Tab-separated table of C-alpha atoms and ligand atoms in Angstrom:
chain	number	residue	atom	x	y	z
A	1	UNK	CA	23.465	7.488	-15.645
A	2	UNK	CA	21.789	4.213	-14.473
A	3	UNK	CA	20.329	6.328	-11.632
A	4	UNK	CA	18.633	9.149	-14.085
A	5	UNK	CA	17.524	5.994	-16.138
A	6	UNK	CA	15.628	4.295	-13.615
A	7	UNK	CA	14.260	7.456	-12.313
A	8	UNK	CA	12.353	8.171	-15.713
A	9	UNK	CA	11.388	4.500	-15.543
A	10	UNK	CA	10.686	3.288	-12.228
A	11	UNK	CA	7.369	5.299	-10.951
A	12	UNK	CA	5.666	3.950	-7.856
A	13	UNK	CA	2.111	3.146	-7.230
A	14	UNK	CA	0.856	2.555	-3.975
A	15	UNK	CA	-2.051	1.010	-2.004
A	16	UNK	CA	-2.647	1.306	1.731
A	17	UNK	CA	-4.842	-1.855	1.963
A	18	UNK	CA	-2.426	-4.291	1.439
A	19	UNK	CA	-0.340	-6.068	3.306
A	20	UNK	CA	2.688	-7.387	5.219
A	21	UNK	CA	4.439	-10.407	5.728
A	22	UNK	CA	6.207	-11.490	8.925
A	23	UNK	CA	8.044	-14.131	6.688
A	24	UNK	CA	11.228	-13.937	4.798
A	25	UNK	CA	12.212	-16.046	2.111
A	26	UNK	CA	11.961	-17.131	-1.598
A	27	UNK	CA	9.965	-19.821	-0.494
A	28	UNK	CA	5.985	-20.354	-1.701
A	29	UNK	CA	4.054	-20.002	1.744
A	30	UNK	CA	0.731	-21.464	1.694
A	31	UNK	CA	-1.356	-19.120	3.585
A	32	UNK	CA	-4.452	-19.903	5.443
A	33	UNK	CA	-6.770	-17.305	4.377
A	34	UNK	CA	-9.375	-16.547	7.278
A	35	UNK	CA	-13.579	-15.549	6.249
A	36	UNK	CA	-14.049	-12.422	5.134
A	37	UNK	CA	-16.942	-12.837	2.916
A	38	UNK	CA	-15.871	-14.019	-0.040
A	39	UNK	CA	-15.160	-18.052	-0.472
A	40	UNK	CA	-11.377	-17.155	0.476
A	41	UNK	CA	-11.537	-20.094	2.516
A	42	UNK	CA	-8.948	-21.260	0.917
A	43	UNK	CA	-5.184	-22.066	0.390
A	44	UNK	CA	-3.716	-19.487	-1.246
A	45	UNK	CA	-0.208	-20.176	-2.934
A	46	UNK	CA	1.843	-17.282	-3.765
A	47	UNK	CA	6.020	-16.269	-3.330
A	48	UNK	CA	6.146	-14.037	-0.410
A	49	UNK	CA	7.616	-11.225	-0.102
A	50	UNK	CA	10.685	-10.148	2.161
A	51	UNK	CA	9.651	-7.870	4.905
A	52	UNK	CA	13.083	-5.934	4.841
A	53	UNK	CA	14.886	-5.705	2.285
A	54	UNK	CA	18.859	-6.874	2.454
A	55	UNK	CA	20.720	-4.416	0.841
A	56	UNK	CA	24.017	-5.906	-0.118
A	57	UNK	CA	25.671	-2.854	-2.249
A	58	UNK	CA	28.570	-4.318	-2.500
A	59	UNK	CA	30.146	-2.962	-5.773
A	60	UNK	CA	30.250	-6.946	-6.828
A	61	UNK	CA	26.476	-7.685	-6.487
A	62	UNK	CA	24.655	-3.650	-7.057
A	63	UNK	CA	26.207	-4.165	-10.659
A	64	UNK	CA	24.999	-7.466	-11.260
A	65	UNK	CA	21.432	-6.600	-10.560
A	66	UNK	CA	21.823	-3.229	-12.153
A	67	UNK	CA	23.315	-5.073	-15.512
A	68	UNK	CA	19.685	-7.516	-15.052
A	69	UNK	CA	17.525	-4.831	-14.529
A	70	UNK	CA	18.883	-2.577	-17.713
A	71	UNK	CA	18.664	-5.523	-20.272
A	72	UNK	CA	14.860	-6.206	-18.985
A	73	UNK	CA	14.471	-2.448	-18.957
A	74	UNK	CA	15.704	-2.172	-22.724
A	75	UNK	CA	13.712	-5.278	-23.655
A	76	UNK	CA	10.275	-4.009	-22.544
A	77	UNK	CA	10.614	-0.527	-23.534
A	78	UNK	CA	11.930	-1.682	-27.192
A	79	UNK	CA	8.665	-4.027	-26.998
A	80	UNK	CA	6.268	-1.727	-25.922
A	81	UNK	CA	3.677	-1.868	-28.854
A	82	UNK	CA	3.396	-5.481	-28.269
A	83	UNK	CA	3.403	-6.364	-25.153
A	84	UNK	CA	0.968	-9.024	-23.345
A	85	UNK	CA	-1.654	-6.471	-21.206
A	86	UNK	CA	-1.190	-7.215	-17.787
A	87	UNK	CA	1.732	-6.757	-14.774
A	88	UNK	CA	3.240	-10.276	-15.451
A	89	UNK	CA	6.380	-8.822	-16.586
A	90	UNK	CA	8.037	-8.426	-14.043
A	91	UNK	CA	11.882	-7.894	-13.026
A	92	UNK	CA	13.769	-10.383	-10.352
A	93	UNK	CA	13.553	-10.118	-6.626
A	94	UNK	CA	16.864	-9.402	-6.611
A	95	UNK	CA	16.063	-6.215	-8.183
A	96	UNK	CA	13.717	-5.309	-5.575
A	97	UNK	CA	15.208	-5.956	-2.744
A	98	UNK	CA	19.224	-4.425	-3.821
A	99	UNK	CA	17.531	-1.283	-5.288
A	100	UNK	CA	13.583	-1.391	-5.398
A	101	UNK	CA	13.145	-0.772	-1.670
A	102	UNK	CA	16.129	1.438	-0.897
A	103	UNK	CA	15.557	3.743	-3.762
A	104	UNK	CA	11.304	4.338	-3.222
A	105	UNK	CA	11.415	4.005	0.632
A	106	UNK	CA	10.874	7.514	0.818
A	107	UNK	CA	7.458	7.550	-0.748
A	108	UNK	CA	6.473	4.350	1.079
A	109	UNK	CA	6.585	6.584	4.165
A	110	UNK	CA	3.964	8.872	3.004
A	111	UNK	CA	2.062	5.635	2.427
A	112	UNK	CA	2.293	5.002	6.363
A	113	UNK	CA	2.263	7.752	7.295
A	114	UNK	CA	-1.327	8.088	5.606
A	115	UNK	CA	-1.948	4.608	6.602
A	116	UNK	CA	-1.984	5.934	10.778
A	117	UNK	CA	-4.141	8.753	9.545
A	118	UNK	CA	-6.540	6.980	8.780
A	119	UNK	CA	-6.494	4.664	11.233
A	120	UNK	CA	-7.197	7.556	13.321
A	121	UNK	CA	-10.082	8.829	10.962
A	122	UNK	CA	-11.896	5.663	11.714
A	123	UNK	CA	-11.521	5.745	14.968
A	124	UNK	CA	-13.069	9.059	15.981
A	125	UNK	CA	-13.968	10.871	13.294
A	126	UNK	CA	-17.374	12.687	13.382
A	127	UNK	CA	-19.587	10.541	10.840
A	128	UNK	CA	-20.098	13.282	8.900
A	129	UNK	CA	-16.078	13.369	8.086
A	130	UNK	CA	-16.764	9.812	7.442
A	131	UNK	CA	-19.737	10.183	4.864
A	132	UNK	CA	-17.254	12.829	2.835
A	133	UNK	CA	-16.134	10.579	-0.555
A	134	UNK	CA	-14.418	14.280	-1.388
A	135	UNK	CA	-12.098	13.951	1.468
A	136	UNK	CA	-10.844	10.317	0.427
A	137	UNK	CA	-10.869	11.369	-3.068
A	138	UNK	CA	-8.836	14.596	-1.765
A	139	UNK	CA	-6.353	12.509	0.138
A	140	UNK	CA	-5.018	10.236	-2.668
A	141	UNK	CA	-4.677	12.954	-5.078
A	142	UNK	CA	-2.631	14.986	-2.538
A	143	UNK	CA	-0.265	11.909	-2.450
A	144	UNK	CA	0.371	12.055	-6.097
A	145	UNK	CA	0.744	15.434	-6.251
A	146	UNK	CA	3.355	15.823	-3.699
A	147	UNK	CA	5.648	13.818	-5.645
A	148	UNK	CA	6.572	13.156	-9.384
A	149	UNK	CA	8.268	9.541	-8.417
A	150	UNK	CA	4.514	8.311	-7.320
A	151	UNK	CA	2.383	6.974	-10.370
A	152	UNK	CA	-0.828	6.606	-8.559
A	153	UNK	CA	-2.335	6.222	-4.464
A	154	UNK	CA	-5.444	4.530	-3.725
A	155	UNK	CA	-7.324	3.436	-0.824
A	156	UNK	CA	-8.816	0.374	-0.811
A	157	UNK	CA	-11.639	-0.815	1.407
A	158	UNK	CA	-12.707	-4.165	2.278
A	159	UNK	CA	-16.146	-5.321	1.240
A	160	UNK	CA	-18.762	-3.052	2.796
A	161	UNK	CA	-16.499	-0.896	5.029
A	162	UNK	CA	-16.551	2.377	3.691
A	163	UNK	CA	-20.357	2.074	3.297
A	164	UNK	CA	-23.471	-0.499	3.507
A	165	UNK	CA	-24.177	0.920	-0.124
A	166	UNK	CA	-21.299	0.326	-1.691
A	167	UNK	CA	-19.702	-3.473	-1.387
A	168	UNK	CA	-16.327	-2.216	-2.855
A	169	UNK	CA	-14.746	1.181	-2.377
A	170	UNK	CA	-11.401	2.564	-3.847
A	171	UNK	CA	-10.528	5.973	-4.281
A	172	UNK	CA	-7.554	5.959	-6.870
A	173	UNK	CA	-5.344	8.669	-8.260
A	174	UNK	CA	-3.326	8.528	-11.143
A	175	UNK	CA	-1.264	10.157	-13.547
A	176	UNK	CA	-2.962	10.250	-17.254
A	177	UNK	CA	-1.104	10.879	-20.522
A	178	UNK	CA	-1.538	14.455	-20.511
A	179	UNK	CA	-0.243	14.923	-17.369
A	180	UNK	CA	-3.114	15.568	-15.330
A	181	UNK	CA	-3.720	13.475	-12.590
A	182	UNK	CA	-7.506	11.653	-12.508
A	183	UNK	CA	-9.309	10.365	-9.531
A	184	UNK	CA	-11.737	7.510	-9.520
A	185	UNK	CA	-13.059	4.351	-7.725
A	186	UNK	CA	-10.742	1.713	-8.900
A	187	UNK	CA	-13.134	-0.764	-7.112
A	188	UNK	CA	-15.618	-0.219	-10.139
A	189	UNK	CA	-12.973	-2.176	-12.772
A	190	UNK	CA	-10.891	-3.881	-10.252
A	191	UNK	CA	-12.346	-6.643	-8.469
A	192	UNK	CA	-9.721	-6.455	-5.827
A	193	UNK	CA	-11.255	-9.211	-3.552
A	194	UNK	CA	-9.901	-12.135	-5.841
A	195	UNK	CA	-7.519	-14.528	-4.899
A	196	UNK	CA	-5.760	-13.152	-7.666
A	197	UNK	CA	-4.693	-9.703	-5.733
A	198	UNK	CA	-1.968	-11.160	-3.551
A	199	UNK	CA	-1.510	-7.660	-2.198
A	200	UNK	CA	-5.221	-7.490	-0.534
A	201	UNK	CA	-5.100	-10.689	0.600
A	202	UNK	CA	-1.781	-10.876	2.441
A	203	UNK	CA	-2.550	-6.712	4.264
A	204	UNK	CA	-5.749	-8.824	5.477
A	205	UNK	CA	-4.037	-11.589	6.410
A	206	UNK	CA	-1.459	-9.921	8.849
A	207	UNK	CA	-4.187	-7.373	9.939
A	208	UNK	CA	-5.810	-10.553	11.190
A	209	UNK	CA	-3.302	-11.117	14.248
A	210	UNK	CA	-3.255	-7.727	16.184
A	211	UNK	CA	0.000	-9.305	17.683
A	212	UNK	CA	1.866	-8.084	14.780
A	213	UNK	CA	1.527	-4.512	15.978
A	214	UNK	CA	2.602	-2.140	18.257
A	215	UNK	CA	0.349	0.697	19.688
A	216	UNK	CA	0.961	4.223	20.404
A	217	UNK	CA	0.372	5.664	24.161
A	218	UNK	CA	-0.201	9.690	24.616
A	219	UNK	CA	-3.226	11.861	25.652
A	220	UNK	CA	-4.506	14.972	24.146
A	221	UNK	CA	-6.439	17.843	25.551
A	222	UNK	CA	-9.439	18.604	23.615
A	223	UNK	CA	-11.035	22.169	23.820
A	224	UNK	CA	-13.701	23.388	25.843
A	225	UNK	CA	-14.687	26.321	24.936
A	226	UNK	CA	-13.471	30.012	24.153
A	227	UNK	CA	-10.299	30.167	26.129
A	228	UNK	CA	-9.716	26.757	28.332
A	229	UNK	CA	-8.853	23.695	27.570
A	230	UNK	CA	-9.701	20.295	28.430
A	231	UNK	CA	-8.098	17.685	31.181
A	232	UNK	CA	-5.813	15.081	29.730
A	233	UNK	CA	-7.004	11.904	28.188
A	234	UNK	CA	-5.539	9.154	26.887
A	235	UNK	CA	-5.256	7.655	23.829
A	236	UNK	CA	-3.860	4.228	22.480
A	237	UNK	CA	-4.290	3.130	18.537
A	238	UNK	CA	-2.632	0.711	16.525
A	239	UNK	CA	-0.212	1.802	14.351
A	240	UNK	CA	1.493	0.548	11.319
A	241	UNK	CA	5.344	0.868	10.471
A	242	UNK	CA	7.647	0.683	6.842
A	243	UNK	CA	8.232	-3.022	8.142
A	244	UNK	CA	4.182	-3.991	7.787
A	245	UNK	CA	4.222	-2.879	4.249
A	246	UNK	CA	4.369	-5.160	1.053
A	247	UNK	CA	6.727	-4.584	-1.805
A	248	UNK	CA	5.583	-6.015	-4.823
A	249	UNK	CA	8.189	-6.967	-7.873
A	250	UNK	CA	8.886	-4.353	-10.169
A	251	UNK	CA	6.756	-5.277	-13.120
A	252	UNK	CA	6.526	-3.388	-16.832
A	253	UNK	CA	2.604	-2.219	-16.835
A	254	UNK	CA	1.534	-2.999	-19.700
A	255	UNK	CA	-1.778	-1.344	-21.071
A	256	UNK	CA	-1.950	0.625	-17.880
A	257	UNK	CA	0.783	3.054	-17.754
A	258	UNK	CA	3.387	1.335	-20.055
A	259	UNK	CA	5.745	1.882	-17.775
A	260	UNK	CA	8.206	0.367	-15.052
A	261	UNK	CA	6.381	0.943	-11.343
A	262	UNK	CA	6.749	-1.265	-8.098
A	263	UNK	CA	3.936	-0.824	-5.981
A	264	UNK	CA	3.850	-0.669	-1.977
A	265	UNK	CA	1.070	-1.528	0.111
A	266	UNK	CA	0.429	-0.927	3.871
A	267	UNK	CA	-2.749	-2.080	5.849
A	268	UNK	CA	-4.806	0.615	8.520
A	269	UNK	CA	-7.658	-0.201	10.362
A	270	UNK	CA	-10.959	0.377	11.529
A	271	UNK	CA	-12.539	0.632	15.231
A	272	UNK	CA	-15.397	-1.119	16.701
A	273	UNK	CA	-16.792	-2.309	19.611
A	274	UNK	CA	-13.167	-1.502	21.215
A	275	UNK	CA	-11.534	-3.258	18.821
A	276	UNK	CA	-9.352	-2.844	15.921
A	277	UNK	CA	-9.608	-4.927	12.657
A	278	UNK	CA	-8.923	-4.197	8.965
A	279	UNK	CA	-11.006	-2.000	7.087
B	1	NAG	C1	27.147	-9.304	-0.938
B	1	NAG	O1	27.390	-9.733	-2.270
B	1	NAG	C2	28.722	-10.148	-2.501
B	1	NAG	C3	28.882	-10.436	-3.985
B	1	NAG	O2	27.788	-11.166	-4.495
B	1	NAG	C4	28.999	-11.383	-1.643
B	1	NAG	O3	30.323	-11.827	-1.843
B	1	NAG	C5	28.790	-11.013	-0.187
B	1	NAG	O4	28.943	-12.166	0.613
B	1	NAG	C6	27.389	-10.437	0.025
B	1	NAG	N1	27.282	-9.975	1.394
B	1	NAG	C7	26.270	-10.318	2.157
B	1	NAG	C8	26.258	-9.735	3.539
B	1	NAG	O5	25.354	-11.047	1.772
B	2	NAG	C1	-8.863	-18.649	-7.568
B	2	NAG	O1	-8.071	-19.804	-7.379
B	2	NAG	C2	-8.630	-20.977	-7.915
B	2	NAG	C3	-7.715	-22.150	-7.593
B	2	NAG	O2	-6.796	-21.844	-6.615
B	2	NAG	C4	-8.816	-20.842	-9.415
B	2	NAG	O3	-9.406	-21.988	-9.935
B	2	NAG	C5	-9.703	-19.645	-9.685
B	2	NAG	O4	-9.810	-19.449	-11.057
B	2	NAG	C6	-9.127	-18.407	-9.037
B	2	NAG	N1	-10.047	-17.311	-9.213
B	2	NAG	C7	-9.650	-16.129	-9.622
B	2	NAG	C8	-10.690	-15.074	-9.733
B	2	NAG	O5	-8.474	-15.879	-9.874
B	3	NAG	C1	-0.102	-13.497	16.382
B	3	NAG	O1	1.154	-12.861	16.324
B	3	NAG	C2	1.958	-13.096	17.441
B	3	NAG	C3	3.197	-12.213	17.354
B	3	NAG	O2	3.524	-11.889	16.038
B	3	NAG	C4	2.297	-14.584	17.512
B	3	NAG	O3	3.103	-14.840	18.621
B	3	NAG	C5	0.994	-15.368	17.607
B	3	NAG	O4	1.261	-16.745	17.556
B	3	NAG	C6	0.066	-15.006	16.460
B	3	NAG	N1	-1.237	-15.620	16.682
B	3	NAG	C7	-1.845	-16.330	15.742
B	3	NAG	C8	-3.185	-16.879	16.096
B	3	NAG	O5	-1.356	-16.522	14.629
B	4	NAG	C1	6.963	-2.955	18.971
B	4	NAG	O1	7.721	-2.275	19.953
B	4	NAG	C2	8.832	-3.010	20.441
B	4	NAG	C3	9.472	-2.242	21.577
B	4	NAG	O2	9.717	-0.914	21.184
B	4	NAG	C4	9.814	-3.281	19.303
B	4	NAG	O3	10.884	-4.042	19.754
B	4	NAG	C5	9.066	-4.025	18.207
B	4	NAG	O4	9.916	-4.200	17.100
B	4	NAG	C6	7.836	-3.285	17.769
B	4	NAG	N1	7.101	-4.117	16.851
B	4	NAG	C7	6.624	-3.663	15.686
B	4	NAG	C8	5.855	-4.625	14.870
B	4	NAG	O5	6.790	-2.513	15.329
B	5	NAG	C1	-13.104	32.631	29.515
B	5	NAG	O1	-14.300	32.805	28.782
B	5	NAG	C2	-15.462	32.899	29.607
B	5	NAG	C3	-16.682	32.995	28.717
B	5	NAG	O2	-16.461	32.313	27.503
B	5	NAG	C4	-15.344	34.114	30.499
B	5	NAG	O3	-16.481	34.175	31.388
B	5	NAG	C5	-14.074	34.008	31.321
B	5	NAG	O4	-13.884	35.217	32.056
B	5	NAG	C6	-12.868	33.819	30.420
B	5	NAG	N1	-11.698	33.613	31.236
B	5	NAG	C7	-10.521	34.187	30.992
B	5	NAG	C8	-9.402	33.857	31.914
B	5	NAG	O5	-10.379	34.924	30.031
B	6	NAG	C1	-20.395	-5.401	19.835
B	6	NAG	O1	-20.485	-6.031	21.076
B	6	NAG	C2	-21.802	-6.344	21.451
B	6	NAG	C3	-21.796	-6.907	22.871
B	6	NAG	O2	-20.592	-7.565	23.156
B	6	NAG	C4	-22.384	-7.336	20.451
B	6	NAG	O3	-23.715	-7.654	20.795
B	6	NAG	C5	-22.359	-6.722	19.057
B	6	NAG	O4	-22.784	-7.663	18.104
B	6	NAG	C6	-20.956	-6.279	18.727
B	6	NAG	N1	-20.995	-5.555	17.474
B	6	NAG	C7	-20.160	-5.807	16.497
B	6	NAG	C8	-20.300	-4.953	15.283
B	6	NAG	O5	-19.283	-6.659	16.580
């Protein structure tokens, strides 16, 4: 019953931009947030998040949090109609990190998994695949529509990455209503660059230190013409994993979807000059 509960409640919402933390704790971190930009040279205060979550199901504890996370649940959904707009409300860590994680950890693959994608987009894509705002509007709407438990997908570029025209960029889909699912550029009503978005700012900050990362090693053999194929070459890109991504507390949306969602976050990267750096 609690299960079928949360299921109807709980949606998820993702973002690849954002984040990771190699930190664990309750603790408030003060982060030293590097250029970029904006004025974001500065201190940043905000409760980290943990990078894996410690699942303690002991029957003792799992109902505790489950007993927490009903009464809030009740609360909000009794209060709907007069809620404060906003994603302040949100549940307890404890929450997150017992059930949150284990439960949506699923979807959060698809998340990196579409994270290394387009890692690899960026890399060597032919600039024409680049210039196509149908293909990134076509990938986050494939997200949603693969899976009922996913509220919305977006993918969130950094200022003037996707394009010198365009400082922001953020193809979003989401669930309306009706049930139809709408895609748009979130970055046109959601200033995402504020120190405000803890989720940008920390994928950033991690992205910063390529240390954090591991990198793949394999060749591939690209065609030559009609009926041969090419000599092996090699090929090395970063690559992000479940562990990079950012879990953010569950938190009632209210005016947005006026419902329960957690959202997940996972940086990728683009390639210059032989580099790597987040995009
Ligand atoms: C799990 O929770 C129970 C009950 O709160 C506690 O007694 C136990 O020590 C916890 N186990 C771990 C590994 O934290
Ligand atoms: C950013 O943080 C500063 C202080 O840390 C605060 O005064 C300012 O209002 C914040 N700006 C936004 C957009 O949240
Ligand atoms: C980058 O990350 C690596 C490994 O995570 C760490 O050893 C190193 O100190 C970091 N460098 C900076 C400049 O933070
Ligand atoms: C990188 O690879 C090493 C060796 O396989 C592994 O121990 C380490 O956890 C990996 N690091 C990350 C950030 O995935
Ligand atoms: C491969 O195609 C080329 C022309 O495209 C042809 O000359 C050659 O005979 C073909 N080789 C084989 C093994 O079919
Ligand atoms: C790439 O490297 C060259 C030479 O090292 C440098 O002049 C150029 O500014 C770099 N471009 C970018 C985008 O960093």
């Amino acid at each position: 019953m609690i299960f079928k509960y949360v299921d109807a409640s709980a949606w998820i919402y993702y973002y690849y931009t954002v984040s990771l933390f190699s930190v664990t704790s309750s603790n408030i971190v003060n982060y030293t947030i590097y250029n970029y930009n904006q004025n974001l040279n500065s201190t940043v205060d905000f409760v980290d998040s943990e990078l894996r979550p410690s699942l303690n199901l002991s029957r003792e504890s799992e109902s505790d949090v489950i007993e927490q996370f009903l009464e809030q649940v009740e609360l909000y959904k009794k209060n709907k109609g007069n809620c404060t707009p906003g994603t302040h409300h949100n549940l307890g860590k404890g929450v997150k990190t017992q059930y949150g994680l284990y439960r949506f950890k699923n979807q959060a693959l698809v998340a990196v998994n579409r994270a290394n994608f387009l890692t690899r987009i960026w890399k060597k894509a032919e600039p024409g695949v680049l210039e196509s705002e149908y293909l990134f509007y076509t990938q986050v709407r494939s997200i949603v529509e693969s899976d009922p438990d996913i509220f919305a997908a977006g993918n969130c570029y950094d200022a003037r990455e996707f394009k010198a025209e365009y400082f922001l960029y953020c193809p979003y889909a989401h669930r309306m209503d009706n049930g139809e699912i709408n895609v748009k550029d979130l970055s046109l009503e959601y200033h995402y660059l504020g120190n405000s978005s803890e989720w940008f700012i920390s994928a950033r900050m991690i992205s910063s230190n390529l240390s954090n990362f591991n990198f793949t090693v394999g060749t591939e053999q690209w065609r030559i013409n009609d009926n041969t194929s090419g000599s092996y070459e090699y090929d090395s890109t970063i690559t992000v994993t479940y562990e990079h991504g950012h879990w953010s507390l569950p938190y009632f949306d209210c005016g947005g979807g006026n419902i329960w969602m957690m959202t997940y976050t996972v940086p990728f990267f683009g390639y210059s000059n032989g580099t790597f750096k987040f995009k």
